[in-house]
PDB file of C-alpha atoms in Angstrom:
ATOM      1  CA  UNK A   1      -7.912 -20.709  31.397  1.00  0.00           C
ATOM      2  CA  UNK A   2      -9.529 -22.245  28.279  1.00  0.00           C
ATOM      3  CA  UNK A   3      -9.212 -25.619  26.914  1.00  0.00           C
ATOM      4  CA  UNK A   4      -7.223 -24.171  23.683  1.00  0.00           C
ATOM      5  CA  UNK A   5      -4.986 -22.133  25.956  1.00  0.00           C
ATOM      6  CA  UNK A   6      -4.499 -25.362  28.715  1.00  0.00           C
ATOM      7  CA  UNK A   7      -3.322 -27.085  25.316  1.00  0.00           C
ATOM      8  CA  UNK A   8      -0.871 -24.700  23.874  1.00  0.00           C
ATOM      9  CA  UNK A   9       0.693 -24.614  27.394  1.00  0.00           C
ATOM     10  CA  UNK A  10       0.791 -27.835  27.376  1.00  0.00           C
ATOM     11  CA  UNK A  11       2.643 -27.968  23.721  1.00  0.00           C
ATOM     12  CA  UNK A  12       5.031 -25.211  24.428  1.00  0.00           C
ATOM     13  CA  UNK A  13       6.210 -27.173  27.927  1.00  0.00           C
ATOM     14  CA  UNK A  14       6.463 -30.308  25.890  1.00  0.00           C
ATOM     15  CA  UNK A  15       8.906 -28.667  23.347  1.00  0.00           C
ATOM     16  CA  UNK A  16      10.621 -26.912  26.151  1.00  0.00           C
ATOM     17  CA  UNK A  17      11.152 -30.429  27.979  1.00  0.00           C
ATOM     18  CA  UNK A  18      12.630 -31.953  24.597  1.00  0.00           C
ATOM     19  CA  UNK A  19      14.832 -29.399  24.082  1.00  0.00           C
ATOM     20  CA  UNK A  20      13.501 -27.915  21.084  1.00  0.00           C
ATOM     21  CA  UNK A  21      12.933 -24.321  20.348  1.00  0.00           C
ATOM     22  CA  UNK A  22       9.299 -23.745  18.791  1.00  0.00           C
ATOM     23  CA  UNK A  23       9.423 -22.844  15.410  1.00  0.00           C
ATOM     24  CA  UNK A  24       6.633 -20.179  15.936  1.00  0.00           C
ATOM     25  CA  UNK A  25       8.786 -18.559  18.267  1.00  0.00           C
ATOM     26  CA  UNK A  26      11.177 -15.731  16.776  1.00  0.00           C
ATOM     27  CA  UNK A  27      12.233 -12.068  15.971  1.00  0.00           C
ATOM     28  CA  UNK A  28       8.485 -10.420  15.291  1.00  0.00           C
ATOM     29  CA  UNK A  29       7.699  -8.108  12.384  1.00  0.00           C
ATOM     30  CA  UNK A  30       7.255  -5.057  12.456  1.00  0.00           C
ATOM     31  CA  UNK A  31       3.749  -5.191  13.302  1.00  0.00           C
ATOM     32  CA  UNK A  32       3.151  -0.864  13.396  1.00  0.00           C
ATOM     33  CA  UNK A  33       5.630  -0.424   9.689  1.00  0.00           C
ATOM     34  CA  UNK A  34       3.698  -3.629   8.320  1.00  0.00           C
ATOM     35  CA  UNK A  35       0.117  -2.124   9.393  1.00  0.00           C
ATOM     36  CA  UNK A  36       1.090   1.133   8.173  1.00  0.00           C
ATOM     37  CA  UNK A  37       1.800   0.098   4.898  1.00  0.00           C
ATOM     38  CA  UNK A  38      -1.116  -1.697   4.171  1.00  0.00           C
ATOM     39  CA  UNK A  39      -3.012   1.392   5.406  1.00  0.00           C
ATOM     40  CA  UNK A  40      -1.682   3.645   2.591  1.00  0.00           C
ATOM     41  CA  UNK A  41      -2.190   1.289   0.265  1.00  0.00           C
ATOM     42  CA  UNK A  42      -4.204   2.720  -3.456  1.00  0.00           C
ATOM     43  CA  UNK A  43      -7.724   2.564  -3.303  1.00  0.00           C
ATOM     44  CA  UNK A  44      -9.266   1.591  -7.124  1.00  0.00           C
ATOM     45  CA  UNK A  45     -11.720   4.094  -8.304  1.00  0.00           C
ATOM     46  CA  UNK A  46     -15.303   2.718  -9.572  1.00  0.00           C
ATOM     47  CA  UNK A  47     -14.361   2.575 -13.075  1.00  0.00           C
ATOM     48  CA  UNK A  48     -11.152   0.207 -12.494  1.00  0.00           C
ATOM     49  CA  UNK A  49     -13.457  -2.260 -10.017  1.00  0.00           C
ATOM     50  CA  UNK A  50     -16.423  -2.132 -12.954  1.00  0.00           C
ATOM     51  CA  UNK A  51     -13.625  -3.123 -15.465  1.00  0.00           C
ATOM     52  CA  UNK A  52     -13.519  -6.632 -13.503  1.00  0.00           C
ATOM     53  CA  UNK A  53     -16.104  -9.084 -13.143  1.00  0.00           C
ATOM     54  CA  UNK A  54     -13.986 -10.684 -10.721  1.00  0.00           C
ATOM     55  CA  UNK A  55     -13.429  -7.650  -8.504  1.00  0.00           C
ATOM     56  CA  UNK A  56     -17.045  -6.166  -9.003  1.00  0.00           C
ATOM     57  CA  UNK A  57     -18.347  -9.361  -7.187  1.00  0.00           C
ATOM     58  CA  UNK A  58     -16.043  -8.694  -4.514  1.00  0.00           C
ATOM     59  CA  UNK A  59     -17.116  -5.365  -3.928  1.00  0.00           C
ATOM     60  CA  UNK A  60     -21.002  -5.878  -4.148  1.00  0.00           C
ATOM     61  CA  UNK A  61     -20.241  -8.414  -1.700  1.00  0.00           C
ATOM     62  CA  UNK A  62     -18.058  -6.082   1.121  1.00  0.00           C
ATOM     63  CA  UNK A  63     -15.849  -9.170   1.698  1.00  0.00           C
ATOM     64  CA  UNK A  64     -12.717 -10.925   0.091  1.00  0.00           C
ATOM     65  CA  UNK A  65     -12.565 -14.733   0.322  1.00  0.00           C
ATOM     66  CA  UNK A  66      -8.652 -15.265   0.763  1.00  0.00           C
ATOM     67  CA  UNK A  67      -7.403 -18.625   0.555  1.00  0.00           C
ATOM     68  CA  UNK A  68      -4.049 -18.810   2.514  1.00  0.00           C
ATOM     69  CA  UNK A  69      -1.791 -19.978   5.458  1.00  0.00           C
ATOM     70  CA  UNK A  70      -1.270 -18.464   8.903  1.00  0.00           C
ATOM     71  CA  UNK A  71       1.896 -20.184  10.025  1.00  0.00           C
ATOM     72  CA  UNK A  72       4.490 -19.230   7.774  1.00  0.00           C
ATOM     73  CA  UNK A  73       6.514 -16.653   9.781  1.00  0.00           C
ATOM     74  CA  UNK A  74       7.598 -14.376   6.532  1.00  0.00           C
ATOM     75  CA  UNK A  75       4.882 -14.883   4.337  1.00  0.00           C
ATOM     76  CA  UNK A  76       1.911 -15.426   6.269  1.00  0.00           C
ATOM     77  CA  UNK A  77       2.109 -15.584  10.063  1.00  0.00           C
ATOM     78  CA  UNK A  78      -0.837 -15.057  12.653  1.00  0.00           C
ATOM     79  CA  UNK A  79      -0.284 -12.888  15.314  1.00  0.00           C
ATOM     80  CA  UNK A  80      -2.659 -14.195  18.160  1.00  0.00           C
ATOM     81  CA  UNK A  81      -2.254 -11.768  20.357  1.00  0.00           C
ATOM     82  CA  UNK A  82      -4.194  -9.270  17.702  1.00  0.00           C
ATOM     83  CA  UNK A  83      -5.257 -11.557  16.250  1.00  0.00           C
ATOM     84  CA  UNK A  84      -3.955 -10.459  13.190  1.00  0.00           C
ATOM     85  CA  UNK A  85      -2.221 -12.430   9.876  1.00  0.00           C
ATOM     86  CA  UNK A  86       1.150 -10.733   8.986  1.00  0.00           C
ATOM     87  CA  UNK A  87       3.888 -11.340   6.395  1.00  0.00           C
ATOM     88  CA  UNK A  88       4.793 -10.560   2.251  1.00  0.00           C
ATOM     89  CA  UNK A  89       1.764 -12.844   1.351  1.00  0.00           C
ATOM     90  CA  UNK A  90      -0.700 -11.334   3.522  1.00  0.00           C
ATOM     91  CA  UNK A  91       0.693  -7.572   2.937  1.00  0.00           C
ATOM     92  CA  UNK A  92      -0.229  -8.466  -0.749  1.00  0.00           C
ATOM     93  CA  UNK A  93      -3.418 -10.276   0.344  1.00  0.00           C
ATOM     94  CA  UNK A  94      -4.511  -7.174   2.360  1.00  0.00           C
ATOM     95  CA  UNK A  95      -3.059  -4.245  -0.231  1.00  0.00           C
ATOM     96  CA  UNK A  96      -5.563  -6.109  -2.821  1.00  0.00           C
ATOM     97  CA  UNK A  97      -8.441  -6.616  -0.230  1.00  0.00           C
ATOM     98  CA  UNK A  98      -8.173  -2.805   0.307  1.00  0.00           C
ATOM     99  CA  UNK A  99      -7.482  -1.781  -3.044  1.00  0.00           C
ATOM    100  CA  UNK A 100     -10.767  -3.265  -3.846  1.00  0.00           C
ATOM    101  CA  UNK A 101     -12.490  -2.479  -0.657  1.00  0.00           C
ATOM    102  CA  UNK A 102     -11.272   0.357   0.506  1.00  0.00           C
ATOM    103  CA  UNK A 103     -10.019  -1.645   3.947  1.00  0.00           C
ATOM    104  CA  UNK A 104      -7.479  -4.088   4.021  1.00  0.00           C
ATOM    105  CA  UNK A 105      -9.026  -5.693   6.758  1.00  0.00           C
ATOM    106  CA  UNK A 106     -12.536  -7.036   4.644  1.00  0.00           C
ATOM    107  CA  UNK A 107     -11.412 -10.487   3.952  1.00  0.00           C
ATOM    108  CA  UNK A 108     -12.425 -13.589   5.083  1.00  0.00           C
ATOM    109  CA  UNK A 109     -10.220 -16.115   5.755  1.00  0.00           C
ATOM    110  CA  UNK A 110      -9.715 -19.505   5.182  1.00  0.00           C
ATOM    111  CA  UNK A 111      -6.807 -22.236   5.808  1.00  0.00           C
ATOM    112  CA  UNK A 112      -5.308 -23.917   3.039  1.00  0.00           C
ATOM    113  CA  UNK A 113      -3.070 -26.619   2.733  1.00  0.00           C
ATOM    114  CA  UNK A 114      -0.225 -27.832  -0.509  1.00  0.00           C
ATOM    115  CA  UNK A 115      -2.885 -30.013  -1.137  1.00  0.00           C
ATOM    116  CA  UNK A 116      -5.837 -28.000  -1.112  1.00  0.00           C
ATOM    117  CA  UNK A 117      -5.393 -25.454  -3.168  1.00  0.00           C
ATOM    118  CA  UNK A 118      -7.048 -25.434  -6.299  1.00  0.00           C
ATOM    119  CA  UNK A 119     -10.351 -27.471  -4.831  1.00  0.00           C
ATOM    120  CA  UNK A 120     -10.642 -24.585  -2.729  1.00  0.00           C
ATOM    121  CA  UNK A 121     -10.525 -22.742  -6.155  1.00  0.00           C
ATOM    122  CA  UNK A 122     -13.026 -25.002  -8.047  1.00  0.00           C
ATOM    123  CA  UNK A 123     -15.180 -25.077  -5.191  1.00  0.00           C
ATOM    124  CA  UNK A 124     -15.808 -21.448  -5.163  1.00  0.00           C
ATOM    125  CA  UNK A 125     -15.103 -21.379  -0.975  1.00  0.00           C
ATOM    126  CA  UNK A 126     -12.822 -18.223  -2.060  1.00  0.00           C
ATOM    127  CA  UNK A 127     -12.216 -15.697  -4.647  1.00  0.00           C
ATOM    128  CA  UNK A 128      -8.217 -15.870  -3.958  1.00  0.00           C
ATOM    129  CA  UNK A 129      -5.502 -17.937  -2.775  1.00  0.00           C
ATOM    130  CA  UNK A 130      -2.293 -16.107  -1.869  1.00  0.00           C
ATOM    131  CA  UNK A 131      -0.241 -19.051  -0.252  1.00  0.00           C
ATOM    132  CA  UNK A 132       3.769 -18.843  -1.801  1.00  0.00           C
ATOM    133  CA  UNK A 133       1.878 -21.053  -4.834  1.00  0.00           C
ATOM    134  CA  UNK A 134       4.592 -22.073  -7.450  1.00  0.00           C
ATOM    135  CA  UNK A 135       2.613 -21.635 -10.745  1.00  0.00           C
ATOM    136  CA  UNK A 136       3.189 -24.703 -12.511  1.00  0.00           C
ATOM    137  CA  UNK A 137       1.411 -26.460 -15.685  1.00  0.00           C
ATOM    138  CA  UNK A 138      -0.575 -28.814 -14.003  1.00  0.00           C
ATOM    139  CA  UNK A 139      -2.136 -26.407 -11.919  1.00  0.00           C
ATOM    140  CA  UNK A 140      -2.412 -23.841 -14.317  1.00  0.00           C
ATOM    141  CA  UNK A 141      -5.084 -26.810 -15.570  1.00  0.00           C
ATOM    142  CA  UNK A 142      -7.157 -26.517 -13.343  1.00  0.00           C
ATOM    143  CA  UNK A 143      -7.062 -22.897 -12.077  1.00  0.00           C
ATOM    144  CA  UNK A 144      -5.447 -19.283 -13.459  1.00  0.00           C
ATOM    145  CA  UNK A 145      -2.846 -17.481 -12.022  1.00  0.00           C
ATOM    146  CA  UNK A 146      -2.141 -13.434 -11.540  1.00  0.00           C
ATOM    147  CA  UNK A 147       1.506 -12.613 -11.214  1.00  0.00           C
ATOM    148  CA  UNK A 148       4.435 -14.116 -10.754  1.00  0.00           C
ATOM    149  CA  UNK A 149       4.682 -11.909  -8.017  1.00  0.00           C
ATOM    150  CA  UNK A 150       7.876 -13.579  -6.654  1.00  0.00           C
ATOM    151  CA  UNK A 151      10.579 -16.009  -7.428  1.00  0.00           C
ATOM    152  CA  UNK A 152      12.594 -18.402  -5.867  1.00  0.00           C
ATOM    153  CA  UNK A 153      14.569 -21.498  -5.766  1.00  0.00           C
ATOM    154  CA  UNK A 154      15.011 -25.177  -4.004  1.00  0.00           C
ATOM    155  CA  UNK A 155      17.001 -25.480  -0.899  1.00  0.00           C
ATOM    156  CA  UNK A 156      18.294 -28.000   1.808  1.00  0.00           C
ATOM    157  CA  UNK A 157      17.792 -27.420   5.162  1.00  0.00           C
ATOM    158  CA  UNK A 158      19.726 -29.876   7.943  1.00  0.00           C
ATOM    159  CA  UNK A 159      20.234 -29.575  11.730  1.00  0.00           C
ATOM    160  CA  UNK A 160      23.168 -27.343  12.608  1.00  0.00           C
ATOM    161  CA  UNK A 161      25.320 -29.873  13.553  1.00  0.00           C
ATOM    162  CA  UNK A 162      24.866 -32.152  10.363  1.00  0.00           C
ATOM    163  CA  UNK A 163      28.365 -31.838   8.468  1.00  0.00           C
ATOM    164  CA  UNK A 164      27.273 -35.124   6.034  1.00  0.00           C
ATOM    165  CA  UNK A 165      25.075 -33.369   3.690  1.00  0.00           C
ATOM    166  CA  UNK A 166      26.502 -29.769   2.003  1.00  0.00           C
ATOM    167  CA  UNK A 167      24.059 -29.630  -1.156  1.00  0.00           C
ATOM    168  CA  UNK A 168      21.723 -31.553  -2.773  1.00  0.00           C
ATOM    169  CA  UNK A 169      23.997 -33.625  -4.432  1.00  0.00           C
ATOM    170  CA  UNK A 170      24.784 -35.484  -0.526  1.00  0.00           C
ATOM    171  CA  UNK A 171      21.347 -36.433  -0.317  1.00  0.00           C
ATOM    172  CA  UNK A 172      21.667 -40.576  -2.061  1.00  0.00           C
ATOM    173  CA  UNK A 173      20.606 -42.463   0.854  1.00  0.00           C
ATOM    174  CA  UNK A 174      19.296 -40.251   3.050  1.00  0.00           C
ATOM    175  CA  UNK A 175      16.085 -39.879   4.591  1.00  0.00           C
ATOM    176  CA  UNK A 176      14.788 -36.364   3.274  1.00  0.00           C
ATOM    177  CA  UNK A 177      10.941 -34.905   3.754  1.00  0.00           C
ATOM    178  CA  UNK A 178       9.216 -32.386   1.662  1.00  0.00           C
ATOM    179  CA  UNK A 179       5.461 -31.232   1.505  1.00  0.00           C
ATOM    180  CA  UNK A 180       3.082 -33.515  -0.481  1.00  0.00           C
ATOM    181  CA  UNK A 181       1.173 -31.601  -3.349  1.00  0.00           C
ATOM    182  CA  UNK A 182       3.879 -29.045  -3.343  1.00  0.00           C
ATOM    183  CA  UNK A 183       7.205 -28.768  -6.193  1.00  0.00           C
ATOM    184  CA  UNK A 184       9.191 -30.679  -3.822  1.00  0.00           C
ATOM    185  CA  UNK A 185       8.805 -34.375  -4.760  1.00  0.00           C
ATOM    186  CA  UNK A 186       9.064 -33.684  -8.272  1.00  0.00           C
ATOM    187  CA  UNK A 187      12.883 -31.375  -7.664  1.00  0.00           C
ATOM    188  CA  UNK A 188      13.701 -34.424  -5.384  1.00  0.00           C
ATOM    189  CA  UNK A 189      13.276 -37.016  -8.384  1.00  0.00           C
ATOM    190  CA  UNK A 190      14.974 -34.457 -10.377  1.00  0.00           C
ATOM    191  CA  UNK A 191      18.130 -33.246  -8.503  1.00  0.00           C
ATOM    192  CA  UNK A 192      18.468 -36.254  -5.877  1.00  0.00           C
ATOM    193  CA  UNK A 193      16.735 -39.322  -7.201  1.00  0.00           C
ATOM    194  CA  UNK A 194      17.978 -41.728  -4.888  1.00  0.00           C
ATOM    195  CA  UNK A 195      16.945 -39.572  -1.363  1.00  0.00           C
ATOM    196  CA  UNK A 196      14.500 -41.403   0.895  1.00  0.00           C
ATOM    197  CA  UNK A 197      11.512 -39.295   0.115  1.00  0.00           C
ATOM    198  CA  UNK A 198       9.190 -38.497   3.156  1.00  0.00           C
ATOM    199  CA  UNK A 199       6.451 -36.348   2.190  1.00  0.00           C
ATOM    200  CA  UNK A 200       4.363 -34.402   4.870  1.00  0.00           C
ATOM    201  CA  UNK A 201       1.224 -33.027   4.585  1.00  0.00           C
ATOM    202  CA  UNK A 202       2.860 -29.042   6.203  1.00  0.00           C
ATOM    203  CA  UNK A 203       5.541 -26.872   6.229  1.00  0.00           C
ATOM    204  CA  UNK A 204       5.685 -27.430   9.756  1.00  0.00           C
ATOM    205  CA  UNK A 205       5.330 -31.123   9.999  1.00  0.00           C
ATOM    206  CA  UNK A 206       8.580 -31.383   8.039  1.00  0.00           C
ATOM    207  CA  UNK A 207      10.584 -29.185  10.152  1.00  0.00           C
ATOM    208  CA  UNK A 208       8.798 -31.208  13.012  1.00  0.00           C
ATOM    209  CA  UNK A 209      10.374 -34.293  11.473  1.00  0.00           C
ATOM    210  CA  UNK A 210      13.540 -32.644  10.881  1.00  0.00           C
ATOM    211  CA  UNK A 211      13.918 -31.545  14.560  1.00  0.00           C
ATOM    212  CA  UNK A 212      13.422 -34.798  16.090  1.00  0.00           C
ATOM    213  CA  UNK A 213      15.813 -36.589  13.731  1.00  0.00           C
ATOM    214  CA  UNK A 214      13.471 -38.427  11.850  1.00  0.00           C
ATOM    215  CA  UNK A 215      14.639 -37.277   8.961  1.00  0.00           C
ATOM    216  CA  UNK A 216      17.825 -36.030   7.611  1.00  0.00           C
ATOM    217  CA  UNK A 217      17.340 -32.958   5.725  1.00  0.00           C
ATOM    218  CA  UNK A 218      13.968 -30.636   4.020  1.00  0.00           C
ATOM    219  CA  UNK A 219      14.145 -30.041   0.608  1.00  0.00           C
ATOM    220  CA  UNK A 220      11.599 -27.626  -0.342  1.00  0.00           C
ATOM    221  CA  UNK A 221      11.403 -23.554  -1.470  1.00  0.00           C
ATOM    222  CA  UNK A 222      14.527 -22.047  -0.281  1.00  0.00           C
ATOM    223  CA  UNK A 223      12.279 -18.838   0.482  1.00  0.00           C
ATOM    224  CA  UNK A 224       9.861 -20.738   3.330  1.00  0.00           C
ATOM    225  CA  UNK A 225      13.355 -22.406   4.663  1.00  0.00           C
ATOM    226  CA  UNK A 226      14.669 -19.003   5.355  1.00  0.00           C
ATOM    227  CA  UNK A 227      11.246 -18.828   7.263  1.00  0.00           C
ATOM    228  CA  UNK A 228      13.014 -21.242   9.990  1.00  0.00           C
ATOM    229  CA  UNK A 229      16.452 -19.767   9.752  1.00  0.00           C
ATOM    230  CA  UNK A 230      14.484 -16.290  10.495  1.00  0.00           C
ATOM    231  CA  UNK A 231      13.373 -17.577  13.564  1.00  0.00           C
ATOM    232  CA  UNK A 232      16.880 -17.487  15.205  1.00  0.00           C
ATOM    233  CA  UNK A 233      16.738 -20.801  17.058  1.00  0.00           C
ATOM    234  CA  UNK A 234      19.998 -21.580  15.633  1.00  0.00           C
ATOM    235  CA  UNK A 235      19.525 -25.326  15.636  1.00  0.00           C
ATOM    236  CA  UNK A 236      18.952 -25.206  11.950  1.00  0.00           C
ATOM    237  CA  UNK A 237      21.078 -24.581   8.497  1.00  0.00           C
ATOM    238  CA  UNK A 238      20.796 -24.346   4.751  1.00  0.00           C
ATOM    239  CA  UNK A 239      22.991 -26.762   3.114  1.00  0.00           C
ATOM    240  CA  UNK A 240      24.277 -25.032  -0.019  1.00  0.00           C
ATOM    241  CA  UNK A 241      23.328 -22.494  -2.002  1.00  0.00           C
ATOM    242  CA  UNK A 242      19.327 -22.840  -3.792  1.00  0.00           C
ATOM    243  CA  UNK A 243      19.134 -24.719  -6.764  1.00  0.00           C
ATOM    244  CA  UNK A 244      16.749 -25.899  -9.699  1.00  0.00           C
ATOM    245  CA  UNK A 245      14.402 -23.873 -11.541  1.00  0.00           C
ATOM    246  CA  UNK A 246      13.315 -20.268 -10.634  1.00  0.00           C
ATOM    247  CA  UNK A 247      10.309 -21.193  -8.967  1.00  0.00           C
ATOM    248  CA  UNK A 248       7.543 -18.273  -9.812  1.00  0.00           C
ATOM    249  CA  UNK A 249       4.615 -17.806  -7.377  1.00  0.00           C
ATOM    250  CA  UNK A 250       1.234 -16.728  -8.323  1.00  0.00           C
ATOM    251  CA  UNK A 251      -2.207 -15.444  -6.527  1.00  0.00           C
ATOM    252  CA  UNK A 252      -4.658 -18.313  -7.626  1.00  0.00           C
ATOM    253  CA  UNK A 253      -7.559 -17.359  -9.378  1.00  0.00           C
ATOM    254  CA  UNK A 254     -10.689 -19.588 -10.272  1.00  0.00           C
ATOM    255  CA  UNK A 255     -10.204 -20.503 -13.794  1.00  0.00           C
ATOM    256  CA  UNK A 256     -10.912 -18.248 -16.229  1.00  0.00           C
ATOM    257  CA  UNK A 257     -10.994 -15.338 -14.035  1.00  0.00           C
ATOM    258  CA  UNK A 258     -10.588 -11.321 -15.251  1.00  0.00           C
ATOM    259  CA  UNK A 259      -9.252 -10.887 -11.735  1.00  0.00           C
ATOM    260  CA  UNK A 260      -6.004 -12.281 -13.604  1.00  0.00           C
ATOM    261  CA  UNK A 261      -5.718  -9.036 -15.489  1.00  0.00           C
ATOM    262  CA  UNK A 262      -7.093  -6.814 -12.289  1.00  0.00           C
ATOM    263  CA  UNK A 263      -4.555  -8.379 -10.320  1.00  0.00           C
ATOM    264  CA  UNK A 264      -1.552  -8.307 -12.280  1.00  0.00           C
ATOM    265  CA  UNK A 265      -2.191  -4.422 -13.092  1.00  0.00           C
ATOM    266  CA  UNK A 266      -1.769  -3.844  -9.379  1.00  0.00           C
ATOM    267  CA  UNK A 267       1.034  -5.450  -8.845  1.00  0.00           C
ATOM    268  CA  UNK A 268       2.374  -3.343 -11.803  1.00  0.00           C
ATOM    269  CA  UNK A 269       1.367  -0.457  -9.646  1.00  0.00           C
ATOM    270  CA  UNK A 270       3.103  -1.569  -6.165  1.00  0.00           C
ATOM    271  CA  UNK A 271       5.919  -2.225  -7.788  1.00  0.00           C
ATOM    272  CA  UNK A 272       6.166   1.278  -9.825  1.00  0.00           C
ATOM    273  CA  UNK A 273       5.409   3.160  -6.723  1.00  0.00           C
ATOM    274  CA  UNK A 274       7.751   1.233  -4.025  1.00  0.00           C
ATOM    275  CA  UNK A 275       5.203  -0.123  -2.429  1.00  0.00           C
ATOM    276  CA  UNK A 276       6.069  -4.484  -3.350  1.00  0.00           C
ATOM    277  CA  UNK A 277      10.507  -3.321  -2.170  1.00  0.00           C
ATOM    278  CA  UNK A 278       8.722  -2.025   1.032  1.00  0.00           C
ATOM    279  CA  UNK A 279       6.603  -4.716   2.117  1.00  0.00           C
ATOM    280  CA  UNK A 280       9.202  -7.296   1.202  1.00  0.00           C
ATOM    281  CA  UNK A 281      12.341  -4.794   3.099  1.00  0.00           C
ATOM    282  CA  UNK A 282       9.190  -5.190   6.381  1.00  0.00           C
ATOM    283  CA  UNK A 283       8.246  -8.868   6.045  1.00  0.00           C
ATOM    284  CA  UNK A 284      11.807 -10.492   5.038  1.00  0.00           C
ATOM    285  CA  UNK A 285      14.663  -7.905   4.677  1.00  0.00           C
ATOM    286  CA  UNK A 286      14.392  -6.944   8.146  1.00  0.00           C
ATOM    287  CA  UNK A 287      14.181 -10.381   9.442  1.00  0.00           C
ATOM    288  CA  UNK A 288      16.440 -12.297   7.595  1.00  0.00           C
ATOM    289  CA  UNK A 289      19.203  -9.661   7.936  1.00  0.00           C
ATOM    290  CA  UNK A 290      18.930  -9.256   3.633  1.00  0.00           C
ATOM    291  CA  UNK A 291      19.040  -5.388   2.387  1.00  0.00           C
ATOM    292  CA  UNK A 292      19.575  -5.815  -1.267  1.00  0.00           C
ATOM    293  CA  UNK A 293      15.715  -5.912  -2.141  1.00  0.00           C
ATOM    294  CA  UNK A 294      15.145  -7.941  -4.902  1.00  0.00           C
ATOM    295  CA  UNK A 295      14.015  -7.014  -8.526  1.00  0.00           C
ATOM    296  CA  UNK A 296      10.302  -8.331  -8.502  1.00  0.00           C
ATOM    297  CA  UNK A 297       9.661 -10.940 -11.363  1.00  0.00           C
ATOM    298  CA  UNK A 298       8.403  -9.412 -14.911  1.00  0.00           C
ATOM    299  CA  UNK A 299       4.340  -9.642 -15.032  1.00  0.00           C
ATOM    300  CA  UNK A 300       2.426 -10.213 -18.365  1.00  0.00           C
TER     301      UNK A 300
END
């Protein structure tokens, strides 16, 4: 047994000891559905790739850089028994990389964080980021974004048991994380100004925090909360119904970028020919026990 493996034993028996179900634990997607899909994915012809600059580089390369997470178990989950990244963000992420490419599976991966983002982005590391990225003004600074290519709210997550806090408008006084460098600080000044504001640098540090009782409640995307509800541990709730803004997400684009245009004529295209209701019926529907698909958000 490896080092790495000796380790994640080690973890999981911790977690079983505590009494705490592991988060990456839960109902699976449909791995075969999910692979299928991406394999029938459209294919551009030369004359749509030479219309990009963006997507021309791409191809003359044989590899997408994708900028994204592997631990978010609708959007974006690894599988590492295949080794292979599942979910609504990485159908998208692998519907473009073979739309381009002609293979969904010529991307290159890297790991990126609320907080690292856009340097990823300015640094030219990758050509994409696909990472449930709220499109907001500050960022749109500093890089572009295709899409929205989905929209959602704020939401309060609390242990199962936790009666005290119903909606955001309990949270005055209590001790309530959210992910630095994402929306969530900024709703949480909004919506409950006088919370105890913890802010962690993942999605899974928070529920970490949550779990253990070091904090009180999660306030961040409703959409990655049902994430941990998915997961069917049971030991976790939403407390009211989402609120705020409708919080758009885009695919990140270095600044500037034709891919904007490339992009966002795709997604016009999945969503005309079923493809977008399908991946999200496979990644979330299914999983979250949801079968009204939703109407995709209007693109430029």
């Amino acid at each position: 047994m490896s080092i790495k493996s000796i380790l994640k034993s080690t973890v999981a028996a911790l977690a079983i000891v505590a009494g705490g179900s592991l988060f990456a634990q839960g109902t699976p997607i449909n791995a075969a559905e999910f692979d299928a899909l991406v394999a029938q994915g459209p294919v551009a012809d030369a004359a749509t790739i030479r219309s990009s600059t963006w997507a021309s580089k791409i191809k003359q390369v044989g590899t997408l850089r994708l900028g994204g997470t592997q631990t978010s178990n609708l959007f974006s989950l690894l599988n590492e028994k295949d080794g292979k990244i599942r979910g609504f963000d990485a159908g998208l992420a692998q519907l473009i990389t073979r739309y381009i490419l002609g293979d969904g599976a010529k991307y290159r991966f890297t790991q990126v964080t609320s907080s690292t983002r856009e340097q990823v982005l300015i640094n030219d590391q990758v050509d994409m980021v696909l990472a449930t990225y709220s499109i907001t003004p500050a960022r749109a600074e500093k890089i572009s974004f295709a899409g929205p290519y989905y929209t959602s709210q704020a939401g309060v997550l609390v242990k199962a048991n936790n009666r005290a806090i119903q909606s955001y408008n309990d949270l005055a006084g209590k001790k309530v994380a959210t992910q630095a460098g994402s929306t969530g600080p900024a709703i949480l000044a909004q919506y409950a100004p006088k919370a105890v504001v913890q802010e962690f640098q993942t999605h899974q540090e928070a529920l970490d925090a949550l779990r253990q009782g070091r904090v009180d409640a999660y306030v961040t995307d409703h959409t990655l909360l049902l994430n941990a509800l998915s997961l069917g541990t049971g030991d976790a709730r939403l407390a009211g119904a989402p609120f705020g803004a409708q919080d758009p997400y885009g695919i990140g684009l270095p600044k500037g970028s034709d891919g904007v245009a490339f992009i966002n004529a795709f997604l016009k295209k999945l969503e005309a020919d079923g493809t977008w209701a399908k991946l999200w019926t496979i990644s979330i529907g299914q999983r979250t026990g949801s079968t009204a698909v939703p109407t995709p958000p209007a693109l430029p």
